[in-house]
mmCIF file with all atom_site columns, C-alpha atoms in Angstrom:
data_model
loop_
_atom_site.group_PDB
_atom_site.id
_atom_site.type_symbol
_atom_site.label_atom_id
_atom_site.label_alt_id
_atom_site.label_comp_id
_atom_site.label_asym_id
_atom_site.label_entity_id
_atom_site.label_seq_id
_atom_site.pdbx_PDB_ins_code
_atom_site.Cartn_x
_atom_site.Cartn_y
_atom_site.Cartn_z
_atom_site.occupancy
_atom_site.B_iso_or_equiv
_atom_site.pdbx_formal_charge
_atom_site.auth_seq_id
_atom_site.auth_comp_id
_atom_site.auth_asym_id
_atom_site.auth_atom_id
_atom_site.pdbx_PDB_model_num
ATOM 1   C CA . ASP A 1 1   ? 3.968   -13.351 61.153 1.00 0.00 ? 13  ASP A CA 1
ATOM 2   C CA . THR A 1 2   ? 4.732   -16.889 60.500 1.00 0.00 ? 14  THR A CA 1
ATOM 3   C CA . ALA A 1 3   ? 8.030   -17.944 61.614 1.00 0.00 ? 15  ALA A CA 1
ATOM 4   C CA . VAL A 1 4   ? 8.832   -20.520 60.481 1.00 0.00 ? 16  VAL A CA 1
ATOM 5   C CA . SER A 1 5   ? 6.681   -21.322 56.704 1.00 0.00 ? 17  SER A CA 1
ATOM 6   C CA . GLN A 1 6   ? 7.334   -23.854 54.622 1.00 0.00 ? 18  GLN A CA 1
ATOM 7   C CA . THR A 1 7   ? 4.921   -24.758 51.524 1.00 0.00 ? 19  THR A CA 1
ATOM 8   C CA . PRO A 1 8   ? 2.886   -25.919 49.988 1.00 0.00 ? 20  PRO A CA 1
ATOM 9   C CA . LYS A 1 9   ? 1.041   -27.744 52.859 1.00 0.00 ? 21  LYS A CA 1
ATOM 10  C CA . TYR A 1 10  ? -0.471  -30.267 51.073 1.00 0.00 ? 22  TYR A CA 1
ATOM 11  C CA . LEU A 1 11  ? 0.673   -31.939 48.145 1.00 0.00 ? 23  LEU A CA 1
ATOM 12  C CA . VAL A 1 12  ? -0.294  -35.463 46.782 1.00 0.00 ? 24  VAL A CA 1
ATOM 13  C CA . THR A 1 13  ? 2.098   -36.194 43.901 1.00 0.00 ? 25  THR A CA 1
ATOM 14  C CA . GLN A 1 14  ? 2.167   -39.811 42.242 1.00 0.00 ? 26  GLN A CA 1
ATOM 15  C CA . MET A 1 15  ? 5.402   -41.833 41.923 1.00 0.00 ? 27  MET A CA 1
ATOM 16  C CA . GLY A 1 16  ? 8.320   -41.790 40.514 1.00 0.00 ? 28  GLY A CA 1
ATOM 17  C CA . ASN A 1 17  ? 8.159   -37.719 40.926 1.00 0.00 ? 29  ASN A CA 1
ATOM 18  C CA . ASP A 1 18  ? 11.007  -35.149 41.661 1.00 0.00 ? 30  ASP A CA 1
ATOM 19  C CA . LYS A 1 19  ? 9.290   -32.599 44.013 1.00 0.00 ? 31  LYS A CA 1
ATOM 20  C CA . SER A 1 20  ? 10.125  -29.315 46.710 1.00 0.00 ? 32  SER A CA 1
ATOM 21  C CA . ILE A 1 21  ? 9.343   -27.925 49.654 1.00 0.00 ? 33  ILE A CA 1
ATOM 22  C CA . LYS A 1 22  ? 10.389  -24.478 51.087 1.00 0.00 ? 34  LYS A CA 1
ATOM 23  C CA . CYS A 1 23  ? 10.618  -22.933 54.154 1.00 0.00 ? 35  CYS A CA 1
ATOM 24  C CA . GLU A 1 24  ? 11.474  -19.895 55.681 1.00 0.00 ? 36  GLU A CA 1
ATOM 25  C CA . GLN A 1 25  ? 12.339  -18.639 59.279 1.00 0.00 ? 37  GLN A CA 1
ATOM 26  C CA . ASN A 1 26  ? 11.952  -15.136 60.099 1.00 0.00 ? 38  ASN A CA 1
ATOM 27  C CA . LEU A 1 27  ? 13.226  -15.069 63.703 1.00 0.00 ? 39  LEU A CA 1
ATOM 28  C CA . GLY A 1 28  ? 17.661  -14.256 62.713 1.00 0.00 ? 40  GLY A CA 1
ATOM 29  C CA . HIS A 1 29  ? 18.022  -18.427 64.019 1.00 0.00 ? 41  HIS A CA 1
ATOM 30  C CA . ASP A 1 30  ? 21.493  -20.048 62.785 1.00 0.00 ? 42  ASP A CA 1
ATOM 31  C CA . THR A 1 31  ? 19.609  -23.207 62.498 1.00 0.00 ? 43  THR A CA 1
ATOM 32  C CA . MET A 1 32  ? 16.915  -25.053 60.412 1.00 0.00 ? 44  MET A CA 1
ATOM 33  C CA . TYR A 1 33  ? 16.042  -28.337 60.380 1.00 0.00 ? 45  TYR A CA 1
ATOM 34  C CA . TRP A 1 34  ? 13.882  -31.355 58.909 1.00 0.00 ? 46  TRP A CA 1
ATOM 35  C CA . TYR A 1 35  ? 12.018  -33.800 60.615 1.00 0.00 ? 47  TYR A CA 1
ATOM 36  C CA . LYS A 1 36  ? 10.000  -36.222 59.189 1.00 0.00 ? 48  LYS A CA 1
ATOM 37  C CA . GLN A 1 37  ? 6.185   -37.842 61.414 1.00 0.00 ? 49  GLN A CA 1
ATOM 38  C CA . ASP A 1 38  ? 6.653   -40.820 60.325 1.00 0.00 ? 50  ASP A CA 1
ATOM 39  C CA . SER A 1 39  ? 4.070   -43.846 60.344 1.00 0.00 ? 51  SER A CA 1
ATOM 40  C CA . LYS A 1 40  ? 4.375   -44.159 64.745 1.00 0.00 ? 52  LYS A CA 1
ATOM 41  C CA . LYS A 1 41  ? 3.927   -41.320 64.421 1.00 0.00 ? 53  LYS A CA 1
ATOM 42  C CA . PHE A 1 42  ? 6.944   -39.764 65.643 1.00 0.00 ? 54  PHE A CA 1
ATOM 43  C CA . LEU A 1 43  ? 8.446   -37.038 64.417 1.00 0.00 ? 55  LEU A CA 1
ATOM 44  C CA . LYS A 1 44  ? 12.925  -38.004 63.654 1.00 0.00 ? 56  LYS A CA 1
ATOM 45  C CA . ILE A 1 45  ? 15.019  -35.325 62.489 1.00 0.00 ? 57  ILE A CA 1
ATOM 46  C CA . MET A 1 46  ? 16.180  -35.602 59.244 1.00 0.00 ? 58  MET A CA 1
ATOM 47  C CA . PHE A 1 47  ? 19.055  -33.075 58.668 1.00 0.00 ? 59  PHE A CA 1
ATOM 48  C CA . SER A 1 48  ? 19.851  -29.944 60.411 1.00 0.00 ? 60  SER A CA 1
ATOM 49  C CA . TYR A 1 49  ? 21.634  -27.354 58.762 1.00 0.00 ? 61  TYR A CA 1
ATOM 50  C CA . ASN A 1 50  ? 24.421  -24.370 60.809 1.00 0.00 ? 62  ASN A CA 1
ATOM 51  C CA . ASN A 1 51  ? 25.199  -21.643 58.340 1.00 0.00 ? 63  ASN A CA 1
ATOM 52  C CA . LYS A 1 52  ? 24.262  -22.850 55.531 1.00 0.00 ? 64  LYS A CA 1
ATOM 53  C CA . GLU A 1 53  ? 25.880  -25.514 56.600 1.00 0.00 ? 65  GLU A CA 1
ATOM 54  C CA . LEU A 1 54  ? 24.969  -29.578 57.334 1.00 0.00 ? 66  LEU A CA 1
ATOM 55  C CA . ILE A 1 55  ? 25.551  -30.831 60.352 1.00 0.00 ? 67  ILE A CA 1
ATOM 56  C CA . ILE A 1 56  ? 23.508  -32.984 60.873 1.00 0.00 ? 68  ILE A CA 1
ATOM 57  C CA . ASN A 1 57  ? 22.632  -35.724 57.776 1.00 0.00 ? 69  ASN A CA 1
ATOM 58  C CA . GLU A 1 58  ? 19.582  -38.801 60.134 1.00 0.00 ? 70  GLU A CA 1
ATOM 59  C CA . THR A 1 59  ? 19.859  -42.032 57.759 1.00 0.00 ? 71  THR A CA 1
ATOM 60  C CA . VAL A 1 60  ? 17.154  -41.012 55.056 1.00 0.00 ? 72  VAL A CA 1
ATOM 61  C CA . PRO A 1 61  ? 17.582  -42.193 51.913 1.00 0.00 ? 73  PRO A CA 1
ATOM 62  C CA . ASN A 1 62  ? 20.216  -40.530 48.887 1.00 0.00 ? 74  ASN A CA 1
ATOM 63  C CA . ARG A 1 63  ? 16.920  -39.191 47.281 1.00 0.00 ? 75  ARG A CA 1
ATOM 64  C CA . PHE A 1 64  ? 16.156  -36.362 49.379 1.00 0.00 ? 76  PHE A CA 1
ATOM 65  C CA . SER A 1 65  ? 18.893  -33.769 49.436 1.00 0.00 ? 77  SER A CA 1
ATOM 66  C CA . PRO A 1 66  ? 17.877  -30.803 51.273 1.00 0.00 ? 78  PRO A CA 1
ATOM 67  C CA . LYS A 1 67  ? 19.411  -27.280 50.431 1.00 0.00 ? 79  LYS A CA 1
ATOM 68  C CA . SER A 1 68  ? 20.171  -24.107 51.691 1.00 0.00 ? 80  SER A CA 1
ATOM 69  C CA . PRO A 1 69  ? 20.087  -21.157 49.978 1.00 0.00 ? 81  PRO A CA 1
ATOM 70  C CA . ASP A 1 70  ? 21.436  -18.767 52.870 1.00 0.00 ? 82  ASP A CA 1
ATOM 71  C CA . LYS A 1 71  ? 20.595  -18.893 56.915 1.00 0.00 ? 83  LYS A CA 1
ATOM 72  C CA . ALA A 1 72  ? 16.345  -18.344 56.048 1.00 0.00 ? 84  ALA A CA 1
ATOM 73  C CA . HIS A 1 73  ? 15.812  -20.651 53.982 1.00 0.00 ? 85  HIS A CA 1
ATOM 74  C CA . LEU A 1 74  ? 16.440  -24.700 53.851 1.00 0.00 ? 86  LEU A CA 1
ATOM 75  C CA . ASN A 1 75  ? 14.576  -26.811 51.075 1.00 0.00 ? 87  ASN A CA 1
ATOM 76  C CA . LEU A 1 76  ? 13.696  -30.312 50.611 1.00 0.00 ? 88  LEU A CA 1
ATOM 77  C CA . HIS A 1 77  ? 14.364  -31.774 47.230 1.00 0.00 ? 89  HIS A CA 1
ATOM 78  C CA . ILE A 1 78  ? 13.466  -35.377 46.950 1.00 0.00 ? 90  ILE A CA 1
ATOM 79  C CA . ASN A 1 79  ? 14.013  -37.251 43.910 1.00 0.00 ? 91  ASN A CA 1
ATOM 80  C CA . SER A 1 80  ? 11.716  -40.206 42.913 1.00 0.00 ? 92  SER A CA 1
ATOM 81  C CA . LEU A 1 81  ? 9.123   -40.501 44.753 1.00 0.00 ? 93  LEU A CA 1
ATOM 82  C CA . GLU A 1 82  ? 7.897   -43.630 46.562 1.00 0.00 ? 94  GLU A CA 1
ATOM 83  C CA . LEU A 1 83  ? 4.563   -44.534 48.461 1.00 0.00 ? 95  LEU A CA 1
ATOM 84  C CA . GLY A 1 84  ? 6.619   -44.947 51.975 1.00 0.00 ? 96  GLY A CA 1
ATOM 85  C CA . ASP A 1 85  ? 7.055   -40.720 50.759 1.00 0.00 ? 97  ASP A CA 1
ATOM 86  C CA . SER A 1 86  ? 4.004   -40.273 52.070 1.00 0.00 ? 98  SER A CA 1
ATOM 87  C CA . ALA A 1 87  ? 4.135   -38.697 56.425 1.00 0.00 ? 99  ALA A CA 1
ATOM 88  C CA . VAL A 1 88  ? 4.492   -34.907 57.366 1.00 0.00 ? 100 VAL A CA 1
ATOM 89  C CA . TYR A 1 89  ? 7.259   -33.596 57.358 1.00 0.00 ? 101 TYR A CA 1
ATOM 90  C CA . PHE A 1 90  ? 7.822   -30.152 59.613 1.00 0.00 ? 102 PHE A CA 1
ATOM 91  C CA . CYS A 1 91  ? 10.490  -27.524 59.100 1.00 0.00 ? 103 CYS A CA 1
ATOM 92  C CA . ALA A 1 92  ? 11.992  -25.971 61.813 1.00 0.00 ? 104 ALA A CA 1
ATOM 93  C CA . SER A 1 93  ? 14.489  -23.462 63.731 1.00 0.00 ? 105 SER A CA 1
ATOM 94  C CA . SER A 1 94  ? 16.675  -22.442 66.289 1.00 0.00 ? 106 SER A CA 1
ATOM 95  C CA . GLN A 1 95  ? 19.992  -20.801 67.984 1.00 0.00 ? 107 GLN A CA 1
ATOM 96  C CA . ASP A 1 96  ? 22.602  -22.459 67.733 1.00 0.00 ? 108 ASP A CA 1
ATOM 97  C CA . PRO A 1 97  ? 21.794  -26.208 68.964 1.00 0.00 ? 109 PRO A CA 1
ATOM 98  C CA . ARG A 1 98  ? 24.622  -26.722 71.777 1.00 0.00 ? 110 ARG A CA 1
ATOM 99  C CA . LEU A 1 99  ? 21.904  -24.135 73.297 1.00 0.00 ? 111 LEU A CA 1
ATOM 100 C CA . LEU A 1 100 ? 18.691  -26.167 72.809 1.00 0.00 ? 112 LEU A CA 1
ATOM 101 C CA . SER A 1 101 ? 19.635  -27.464 77.283 1.00 0.00 ? 113 SER A CA 1
ATOM 102 C CA . SER A 1 102 ? 19.732  -23.706 78.012 1.00 0.00 ? 114 SER A CA 1
ATOM 103 C CA . GLY A 1 103 ? 16.179  -22.282 78.116 1.00 0.00 ? 115 GLY A CA 1
ATOM 104 C CA . ASN A 1 104 ? 16.137  -22.231 73.936 1.00 0.00 ? 116 ASN A CA 1
ATOM 105 C CA . THR A 1 105 ? 14.220  -24.571 72.245 1.00 0.00 ? 117 THR A CA 1
ATOM 106 C CA . ILE A 1 106 ? 13.247  -24.870 69.002 1.00 0.00 ? 118 ILE A CA 1
ATOM 107 C CA . TYR A 1 107 ? 10.580  -23.466 66.267 1.00 0.00 ? 119 TYR A CA 1
ATOM 108 C CA . PHE A 1 108 ? 7.978   -25.359 64.167 1.00 0.00 ? 120 PHE A CA 1
ATOM 109 C CA . GLY A 1 109 ? 6.769   -24.958 61.170 1.00 0.00 ? 121 GLY A CA 1
ATOM 110 C CA . GLU A 1 110 ? 2.869   -26.335 60.334 1.00 0.00 ? 122 GLU A CA 1
ATOM 111 C CA . GLY A 1 111 ? 4.518   -29.230 58.183 1.00 0.00 ? 123 GLY A CA 1
ATOM 112 C CA . SER A 1 112 ? 3.945   -30.321 54.691 1.00 0.00 ? 124 SER A CA 1
ATOM 113 C CA . TRP A 1 113 ? 2.078   -32.875 54.737 1.00 0.00 ? 125 TRP A CA 1
ATOM 114 C CA . LEU A 1 114 ? 2.628   -35.034 51.313 1.00 0.00 ? 126 LEU A CA 1
ATOM 115 C CA . THR A 1 115 ? 0.196   -37.581 49.325 1.00 0.00 ? 127 THR A CA 1
ATOM 116 C CA . VAL A 1 116 ? 1.329   -39.652 47.106 1.00 0.00 ? 128 VAL A CA 1
ATOM 117 C CA . VAL A 1 117 ? -0.187  -41.853 44.855 1.00 0.00 ? 129 VAL A CA 1
ATOM 118 C CA . ILE B 2 1   ? 19.878  -44.052 70.862 1.00 0.00 ? 20  ILE B CA 1
ATOM 119 C CA . LEU B 2 2   ? 17.876  -41.753 73.429 1.00 0.00 ? 21  LEU B CA 1
ATOM 120 C CA . ASN B 2 3   ? 13.833  -44.277 73.156 1.00 0.00 ? 22  ASN B CA 1
ATOM 121 C CA . VAL B 2 4   ? 11.902  -41.402 74.716 1.00 0.00 ? 23  VAL B CA 1
ATOM 122 C CA . GLU B 2 5   ? 8.459   -42.433 76.080 1.00 0.00 ? 24  GLU B CA 1
ATOM 123 C CA . GLN B 2 6   ? 5.106   -41.336 76.532 1.00 0.00 ? 25  GLN B CA 1
ATOM 124 C CA . SER B 2 7   ? 1.868   -42.501 77.809 1.00 0.00 ? 26  SER B CA 1
ATOM 125 C CA . PRO B 2 8   ? -0.340  -42.817 78.082 1.00 0.00 ? 27  PRO B CA 1
ATOM 126 C CA . GLN B 2 9   ? -1.002  -42.999 74.107 1.00 0.00 ? 28  GLN B CA 1
ATOM 127 C CA . SER B 2 10  ? -4.460  -41.049 74.074 1.00 0.00 ? 29  SER B CA 1
ATOM 128 C CA . LEU B 2 11  ? -6.646  -39.370 76.634 1.00 0.00 ? 30  LEU B CA 1
ATOM 129 C CA . HIS B 2 12  ? -9.884  -38.887 76.732 1.00 0.00 ? 31  HIS B CA 1
ATOM 130 C CA . VAL B 2 13  ? -11.223 -36.418 80.016 1.00 0.00 ? 32  VAL B CA 1
ATOM 131 C CA . GLN B 2 14  ? -14.664 -34.086 81.002 1.00 0.00 ? 33  GLN B CA 1
ATOM 132 C CA . GLU B 2 15  ? -14.405 -30.826 80.796 1.00 0.00 ? 34  GLU B CA 1
ATOM 133 C CA . GLY B 2 16  ? -13.481 -30.006 84.790 1.00 0.00 ? 35  GLY B CA 1
ATOM 134 C CA . ASP B 2 17  ? -11.141 -32.787 85.344 1.00 0.00 ? 36  ASP B CA 1
ATOM 135 C CA . SER B 2 18  ? -7.430  -32.370 85.456 1.00 0.00 ? 37  SER B CA 1
ATOM 136 C CA . THR B 2 19  ? -4.872  -34.953 84.138 1.00 0.00 ? 38  THR B CA 1
ATOM 137 C CA . ASN B 2 20  ? -1.416  -35.690 84.139 1.00 0.00 ? 39  ASN B CA 1
ATOM 138 C CA . PHE B 2 21  ? 0.863   -37.787 81.258 1.00 0.00 ? 40  PHE B CA 1
ATOM 139 C CA . THR B 2 22  ? 4.632   -39.565 81.606 1.00 0.00 ? 41  THR B CA 1
ATOM 140 C CA . CYS B 2 23  ? 7.320   -38.391 79.948 1.00 0.00 ? 42  CYS B CA 1
ATOM 141 C CA . SER B 2 24  ? 10.239  -41.373 80.491 1.00 0.00 ? 43  SER B CA 1
ATOM 142 C CA . PHE B 2 25  ? 13.370  -41.051 78.838 1.00 0.00 ? 44  PHE B CA 1
ATOM 143 C CA . PRO B 2 26  ? 17.198  -42.275 79.737 1.00 0.00 ? 45  PRO B CA 1
ATOM 144 C CA . SER B 2 27  ? 18.717  -40.517 82.596 1.00 0.00 ? 46  SER B CA 1
ATOM 145 C CA . SER B 2 28  ? 21.818  -40.817 81.440 1.00 0.00 ? 47  SER B CA 1
ATOM 146 C CA . ASN B 2 29  ? 23.873  -37.585 79.414 1.00 0.00 ? 48  ASN B CA 1
ATOM 147 C CA . PHE B 2 30  ? 21.045  -35.854 79.734 1.00 0.00 ? 49  PHE B CA 1
ATOM 148 C CA . TYR B 2 31  ? 21.277  -32.520 78.939 1.00 0.00 ? 50  TYR B CA 1
ATOM 149 C CA . ALA B 2 32  ? 17.778  -30.905 78.721 1.00 0.00 ? 51  ALA B CA 1
ATOM 150 C CA . LEU B 2 33  ? 13.550  -32.183 77.723 1.00 0.00 ? 52  LEU B CA 1
ATOM 151 C CA . HIS B 2 34  ? 11.039  -30.506 75.884 1.00 0.00 ? 53  HIS B CA 1
ATOM 152 C CA . TRP B 2 35  ? 7.066   -30.323 76.072 1.00 0.00 ? 54  TRP B CA 1
ATOM 153 C CA . TYR B 2 36  ? 5.721   -29.169 73.222 1.00 0.00 ? 55  TYR B CA 1
ATOM 154 C CA . ARG B 2 37  ? 1.491   -29.002 72.329 1.00 0.00 ? 56  ARG B CA 1
ATOM 155 C CA . TRP B 2 38  ? 0.880   -29.970 69.144 1.00 0.00 ? 57  TRP B CA 1
ATOM 156 C CA . GLU B 2 39  ? -2.954  -29.768 67.092 1.00 0.00 ? 58  GLU B CA 1
ATOM 157 C CA . THR B 2 40  ? -3.398  -30.466 63.941 1.00 0.00 ? 59  THR B CA 1
ATOM 158 C CA . ALA B 2 41  ? -2.241  -28.614 60.920 1.00 0.00 ? 60  ALA B CA 1
ATOM 159 C CA . LYS B 2 42  ? -0.937  -26.138 63.882 1.00 0.00 ? 61  LYS B CA 1
ATOM 160 C CA . SER B 2 43  ? 3.102   -25.240 64.875 1.00 0.00 ? 62  SER B CA 1
ATOM 161 C CA . PRO B 2 44  ? 3.736   -27.669 67.726 1.00 0.00 ? 63  PRO B CA 1
ATOM 162 C CA . GLU B 2 45  ? 4.416   -25.085 69.916 1.00 0.00 ? 64  GLU B CA 1
ATOM 163 C CA . ALA B 2 46  ? 6.631   -24.839 72.756 1.00 0.00 ? 65  ALA B CA 1
ATOM 164 C CA . LEU B 2 47  ? 6.242   -24.949 76.449 1.00 0.00 ? 66  LEU B CA 1
ATOM 165 C CA . PHE B 2 48  ? 8.191   -25.623 78.500 1.00 0.00 ? 67  PHE B CA 1
ATOM 166 C CA . VAL B 2 49  ? 12.266  -25.941 78.703 1.00 0.00 ? 68  VAL B CA 1
ATOM 167 C CA . MET B 2 50  ? 13.512  -28.026 81.930 1.00 0.00 ? 69  MET B CA 1
ATOM 168 C CA . THR B 2 51  ? 17.323  -28.894 82.365 1.00 0.00 ? 70  THR B CA 1
ATOM 169 C CA . LEU B 2 52  ? 18.067  -29.151 86.343 1.00 0.00 ? 71  LEU B CA 1
ATOM 170 C CA . ASN B 2 53  ? 16.115  -32.561 88.788 1.00 0.00 ? 72  ASN B CA 1
ATOM 171 C CA . GLY B 2 54  ? 13.207  -31.695 90.303 1.00 0.00 ? 73  GLY B CA 1
ATOM 172 C CA . ASP B 2 55  ? 12.409  -28.888 88.538 1.00 0.00 ? 74  ASP B CA 1
ATOM 173 C CA . GLU B 2 56  ? 9.351   -27.174 87.566 1.00 0.00 ? 75  GLU B CA 1
ATOM 174 C CA . LYS B 2 57  ? 7.313   -25.008 85.267 1.00 0.00 ? 76  LYS B CA 1
ATOM 175 C CA . LYS B 2 58  ? 4.292   -23.082 84.602 1.00 0.00 ? 77  LYS B CA 1
ATOM 176 C CA . LYS B 2 59  ? 1.762   -21.755 82.348 1.00 0.00 ? 78  LYS B CA 1
ATOM 177 C CA . GLY B 2 60  ? -1.478  -20.959 83.520 1.00 0.00 ? 79  GLY B CA 1
ATOM 178 C CA . ARG B 2 61  ? -3.454  -25.111 84.018 1.00 0.00 ? 80  ARG B CA 1
ATOM 179 C CA . ILE B 2 62  ? -0.217  -26.422 82.932 1.00 0.00 ? 81  ILE B CA 1
ATOM 180 C CA . SER B 2 63  ? 2.631   -27.049 84.726 1.00 0.00 ? 82  SER B CA 1
ATOM 181 C CA . ALA B 2 64  ? 5.351   -29.894 84.666 1.00 0.00 ? 83  ALA B CA 1
ATOM 182 C CA . THR B 2 65  ? 7.714   -31.264 86.453 1.00 0.00 ? 84  THR B CA 1
ATOM 183 C CA . LEU B 2 66  ? 11.523  -33.075 86.192 1.00 0.00 ? 85  LEU B CA 1
ATOM 184 C CA . ASN B 2 67  ? 13.696  -36.062 88.088 1.00 0.00 ? 86  ASN B CA 1
ATOM 185 C CA . THR B 2 68  ? 16.899  -36.251 85.570 1.00 0.00 ? 87  THR B CA 1
ATOM 186 C CA . LYS B 2 69  ? 18.296  -39.103 88.220 1.00 0.00 ? 88  LYS B CA 1
ATOM 187 C CA . GLU B 2 70  ? 15.217  -42.041 88.499 1.00 0.00 ? 89  GLU B CA 1
ATOM 188 C CA . GLY B 2 71  ? 14.290  -39.989 84.231 1.00 0.00 ? 90  GLY B CA 1
ATOM 189 C CA . TYR B 2 72  ? 10.860  -39.232 83.932 1.00 0.00 ? 91  TYR B CA 1
ATOM 190 C CA . SER B 2 73  ? 8.380   -35.841 83.042 1.00 0.00 ? 92  SER B CA 1
ATOM 191 C CA . TYR B 2 74  ? 5.283   -34.895 84.191 1.00 0.00 ? 93  TYR B CA 1
ATOM 192 C CA . LEU B 2 75  ? 3.047   -32.771 82.849 1.00 0.00 ? 94  LEU B CA 1
ATOM 193 C CA . TYR B 2 76  ? -1.025  -31.541 84.161 1.00 0.00 ? 95  TYR B CA 1
ATOM 194 C CA . ILE B 2 77  ? -3.552  -29.437 83.096 1.00 0.00 ? 96  ILE B CA 1
ATOM 195 C CA . LYS B 2 78  ? -5.189  -28.532 85.931 1.00 0.00 ? 97  LYS B CA 1
ATOM 196 C CA . GLY B 2 79  ? -8.831  -28.035 85.081 1.00 0.00 ? 98  GLY B CA 1
ATOM 197 C CA . SER B 2 80  ? -8.376  -29.018 81.011 1.00 0.00 ? 99  SER B CA 1
ATOM 198 C CA . GLN B 2 81  ? -11.504 -26.569 79.743 1.00 0.00 ? 100 GLN B CA 1
ATOM 199 C CA . PRO B 2 82  ? -11.895 -28.286 75.719 1.00 0.00 ? 101 PRO B CA 1
ATOM 200 C CA . GLU B 2 83  ? -9.278  -25.982 74.262 1.00 0.00 ? 102 GLU B CA 1
ATOM 201 C CA . ASP B 2 84  ? -6.914  -27.915 75.588 1.00 0.00 ? 103 ASP B CA 1
ATOM 202 C CA . SER B 2 85  ? -7.513  -30.821 73.302 1.00 0.00 ? 104 SER B CA 1
ATOM 203 C CA . ALA B 2 86  ? -4.737  -31.843 71.298 1.00 0.00 ? 105 ALA B CA 1
ATOM 204 C CA . THR B 2 87  ? -1.499  -33.560 71.148 1.00 0.00 ? 106 THR B CA 1
ATOM 205 C CA . TYR B 2 88  ? 1.326   -33.030 73.737 1.00 0.00 ? 107 TYR B CA 1
ATOM 206 C CA . LEU B 2 89  ? 4.519   -33.831 72.744 1.00 0.00 ? 108 LEU B CA 1
ATOM 207 C CA . CYS B 2 90  ? 7.657   -34.234 75.515 1.00 0.00 ? 109 CYS B CA 1
ATOM 208 C CA . ALA B 2 91  ? 11.534  -33.259 74.143 1.00 0.00 ? 110 ALA B CA 1
ATOM 209 C CA . ARG B 2 92  ? 14.482  -35.184 74.998 1.00 0.00 ? 111 ARG B CA 1
ATOM 210 C CA . ARG B 2 93  ? 17.888  -33.440 73.441 1.00 0.00 ? 112 ARG B CA 1
ATOM 211 C CA . GLY B 2 94  ? 20.456  -35.147 71.851 1.00 0.00 ? 113 GLY B CA 1
ATOM 212 C CA . PHE B 2 95  ? 23.350  -33.673 69.791 1.00 0.00 ? 114 PHE B CA 1
ATOM 213 C CA . GLN B 2 96  ? 22.070  -30.724 68.270 1.00 0.00 ? 115 GLN B CA 1
ATOM 214 C CA . LYS B 2 97  ? 18.625  -31.616 68.124 1.00 0.00 ? 116 LYS B CA 1
ATOM 215 C CA . LEU B 2 98  ? 15.776  -32.607 70.357 1.00 0.00 ? 117 LEU B CA 1
ATOM 216 C CA . VAL B 2 99  ? 14.334  -36.340 69.909 1.00 0.00 ? 118 VAL B CA 1
ATOM 217 C CA . PHE B 2 100 ? 10.900  -36.883 70.072 1.00 0.00 ? 119 PHE B CA 1
ATOM 218 C CA . GLY B 2 101 ? 8.802   -38.980 71.898 1.00 0.00 ? 120 GLY B CA 1
ATOM 219 C CA . THR B 2 102 ? 5.208   -40.226 70.153 1.00 0.00 ? 121 THR B CA 1
ATOM 220 C CA . GLY B 2 103 ? 2.988   -38.055 72.330 1.00 0.00 ? 122 GLY B CA 1
ATOM 221 C CA . THR B 2 104 ? -0.061  -38.123 74.493 1.00 0.00 ? 123 THR B CA 1
ATOM 222 C CA . ARG B 2 105 ? -3.323  -37.040 72.643 1.00 0.00 ? 124 ARG B CA 1
ATOM 223 C CA . LEU B 2 106 ? -5.760  -35.527 75.025 1.00 0.00 ? 125 LEU B CA 1
ATOM 224 C CA . LEU B 2 107 ? -9.478  -34.763 73.826 1.00 0.00 ? 126 LEU B CA 1
ATOM 225 C CA . VAL B 2 108 ? -11.229 -32.390 76.478 1.00 0.00 ? 127 VAL B CA 1
ATOM 226 C CA . SER B 2 109 ? -15.411 -33.062 75.820 1.00 0.00 ? 128 SER B CA 1
ATOM 227 C CA . PRO B 2 110 ? -17.855 -30.040 76.771 1.00 0.00 ? 129 PRO B CA 1
#
C-alpha cells in the first residue's frame, strides 16, 4: 500500500487550462503539504494543512488553491496555467509539524510532473 | 531565512569507493536536520532525523554526523554500490516545515 499517493503522475496541458492534482495519505497523519521542485531543483513548500486547516501559505500565486476535504486528502487546483508552472509537485504528510524535531519526519508521494505547453 | 546548502552538486564514483557529502545550514535556532534519499520518479525516502550536536546515525553502509554549533552535517556512504545512485537531500526544520537543500546527485558506476 502506498502511504502517500498522488495523481496524476504525469500531466501535459495547454496554457490557460485549469487542472487539479489529487493527494491521499493512509498514514493517519494530521498534517499534509504541497512542495514544488523549482527550476533550480529546490524542494520548496507551497502549503500545509493541519486537520483541514491551512497553516502555511508561502508566497504562491493565488491561481494555486489547495483544498482539504478531510485530513487524509489535500488536493491542489491550479487555474489559468502558465508555462512557468511546469514543475514537479510533491504531496507529503507528517504527524504534528511541531514534532519534526523529535524524530518524526515527512513522508512524500512520488511527485506529479506537470508540463504546460 | 534558513538557507540550506549542499556540496558537491554531483558526484560520480566507482563501485566500492567510499564517499561523503556536506550539508551546511545556519546554526542559530536549530531544531533538527533530516536526510532523504531520492531516486527519480520515486518518493524521497527518509534516512535520518538528527537533533543533537554530535549525533551520529547509521543505516547499513550509510551514516551521518551532525555539528549544530558550526552548522554542518556529513553523509557518508561506505563501499558505494550502483543501487546507491540517487539524489541525497538534507533539510533543516523551519517553522512547521522542512527547508531543503538542492541535493547531491550521486552516480555509482559498476
